[in-house]
XYZ file of C-alpha atoms in Angstrom:
122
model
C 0.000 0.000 0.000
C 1.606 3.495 -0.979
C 1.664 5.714 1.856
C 1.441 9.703 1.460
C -0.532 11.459 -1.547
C 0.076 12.794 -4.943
C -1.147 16.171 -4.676
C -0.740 18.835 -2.072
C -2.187 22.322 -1.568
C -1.296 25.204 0.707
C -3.401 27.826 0.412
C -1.821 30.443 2.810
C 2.180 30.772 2.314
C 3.202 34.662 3.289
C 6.969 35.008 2.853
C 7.783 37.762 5.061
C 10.215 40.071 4.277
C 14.002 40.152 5.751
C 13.815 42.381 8.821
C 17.861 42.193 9.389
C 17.203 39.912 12.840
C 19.558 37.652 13.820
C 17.263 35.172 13.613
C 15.797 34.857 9.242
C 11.942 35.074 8.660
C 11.474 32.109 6.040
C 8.785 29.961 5.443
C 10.054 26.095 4.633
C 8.256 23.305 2.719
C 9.398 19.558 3.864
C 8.543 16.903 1.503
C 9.147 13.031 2.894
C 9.574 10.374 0.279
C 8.950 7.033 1.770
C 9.221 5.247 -1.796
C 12.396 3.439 -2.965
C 12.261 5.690 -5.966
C 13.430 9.085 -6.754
C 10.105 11.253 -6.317
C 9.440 14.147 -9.038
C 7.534 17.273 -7.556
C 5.777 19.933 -9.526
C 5.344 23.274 -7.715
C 2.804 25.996 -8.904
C 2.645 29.313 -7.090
C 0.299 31.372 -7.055
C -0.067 35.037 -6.306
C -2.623 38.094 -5.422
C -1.237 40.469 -8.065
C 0.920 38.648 -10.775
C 0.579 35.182 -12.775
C 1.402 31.887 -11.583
C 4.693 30.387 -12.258
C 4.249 26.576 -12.672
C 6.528 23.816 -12.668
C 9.007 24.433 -10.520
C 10.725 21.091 -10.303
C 12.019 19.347 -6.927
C 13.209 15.755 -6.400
C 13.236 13.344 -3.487
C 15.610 10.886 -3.530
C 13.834 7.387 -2.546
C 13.447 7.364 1.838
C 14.856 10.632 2.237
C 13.084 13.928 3.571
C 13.976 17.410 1.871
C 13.937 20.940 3.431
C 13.472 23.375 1.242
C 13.553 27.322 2.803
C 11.508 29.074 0.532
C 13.420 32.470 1.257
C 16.285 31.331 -0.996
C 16.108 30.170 -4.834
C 14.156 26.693 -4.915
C 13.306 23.973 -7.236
C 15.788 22.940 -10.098
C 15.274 26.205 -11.871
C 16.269 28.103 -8.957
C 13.171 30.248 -8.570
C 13.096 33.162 -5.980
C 9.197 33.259 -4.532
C 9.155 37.296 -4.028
C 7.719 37.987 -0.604
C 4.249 38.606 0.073
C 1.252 36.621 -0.117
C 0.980 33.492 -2.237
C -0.594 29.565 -2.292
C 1.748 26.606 -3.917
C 0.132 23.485 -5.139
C 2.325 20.041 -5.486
C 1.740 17.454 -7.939
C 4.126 14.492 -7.429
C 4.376 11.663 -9.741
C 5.043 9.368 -6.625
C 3.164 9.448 -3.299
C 4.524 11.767 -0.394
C 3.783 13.547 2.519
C 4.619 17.384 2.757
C 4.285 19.912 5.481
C 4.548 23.718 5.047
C 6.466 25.782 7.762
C 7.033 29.818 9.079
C 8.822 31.604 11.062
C 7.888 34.854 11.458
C 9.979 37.071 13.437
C 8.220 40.921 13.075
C 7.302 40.331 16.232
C 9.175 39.740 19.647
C 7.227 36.538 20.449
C 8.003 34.688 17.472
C 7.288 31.030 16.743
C 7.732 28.447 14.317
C 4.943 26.326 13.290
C 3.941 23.578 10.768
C 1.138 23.158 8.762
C 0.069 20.033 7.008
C -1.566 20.593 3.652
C -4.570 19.574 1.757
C -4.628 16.589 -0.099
C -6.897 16.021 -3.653
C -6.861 13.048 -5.930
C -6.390 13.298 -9.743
């Protein structure tokens, strides 16, 4: 039985701006690959005031997790997500699981959370 889900959605990613803290405001996006195989992920962002970019390309090696901190160039193609708001949808050609975090530190009593994502079959 494959375990984790082909498509992802998270509808609320913010990616606050650099506020010259010691500690860096980023958002993060962990995908885990529990397959043997090398997992493909698609990544479509998209945006209040500007077109979506689509197909942004990440791979997961087979039984590996990867981090990616969305404040710095991600995918394959290296893509810089400007700050502001924006919502990213995954499409994976393998099952995974994948969890969204954000740390925002404009505030003094900053945290870090996670957020799972929505799920949606084909």
């Amino acid at each position: 039985m494959a375990m984790g889900k082909k498509n992802w959605v998270f509808a609320d990613g913010e990616l606050p701006p650099k506020d010259g803290t010691e500690i860096e405001a980023h958002e993060s996006l962990m995908i885990l690959n529990l397959n043997e195989d090398v997992a493909t992920v698609k990544m479509t962002l998209l945006f209040e005031d500007r077109d979506p970019v689509e197909n942004i390309t990440i791979k997961v090696d087979g039984k590996r997790v990867k981090c990616n901190r969305l404040d710095r160039p991600v995918g394959e193609e290296g893509y810089q997500i400007p700050f502001g708001q924006y919502a990213m949808v995954l499409n994976s050609d393998l099952p995974i699981f994948a969890v969204f975090g954000r740390l925002d530190t404009r505030q003094a009593n900053m945290a870090f959370y996670t957020v799972q994502g929505h799920t949606y079959e084909d």
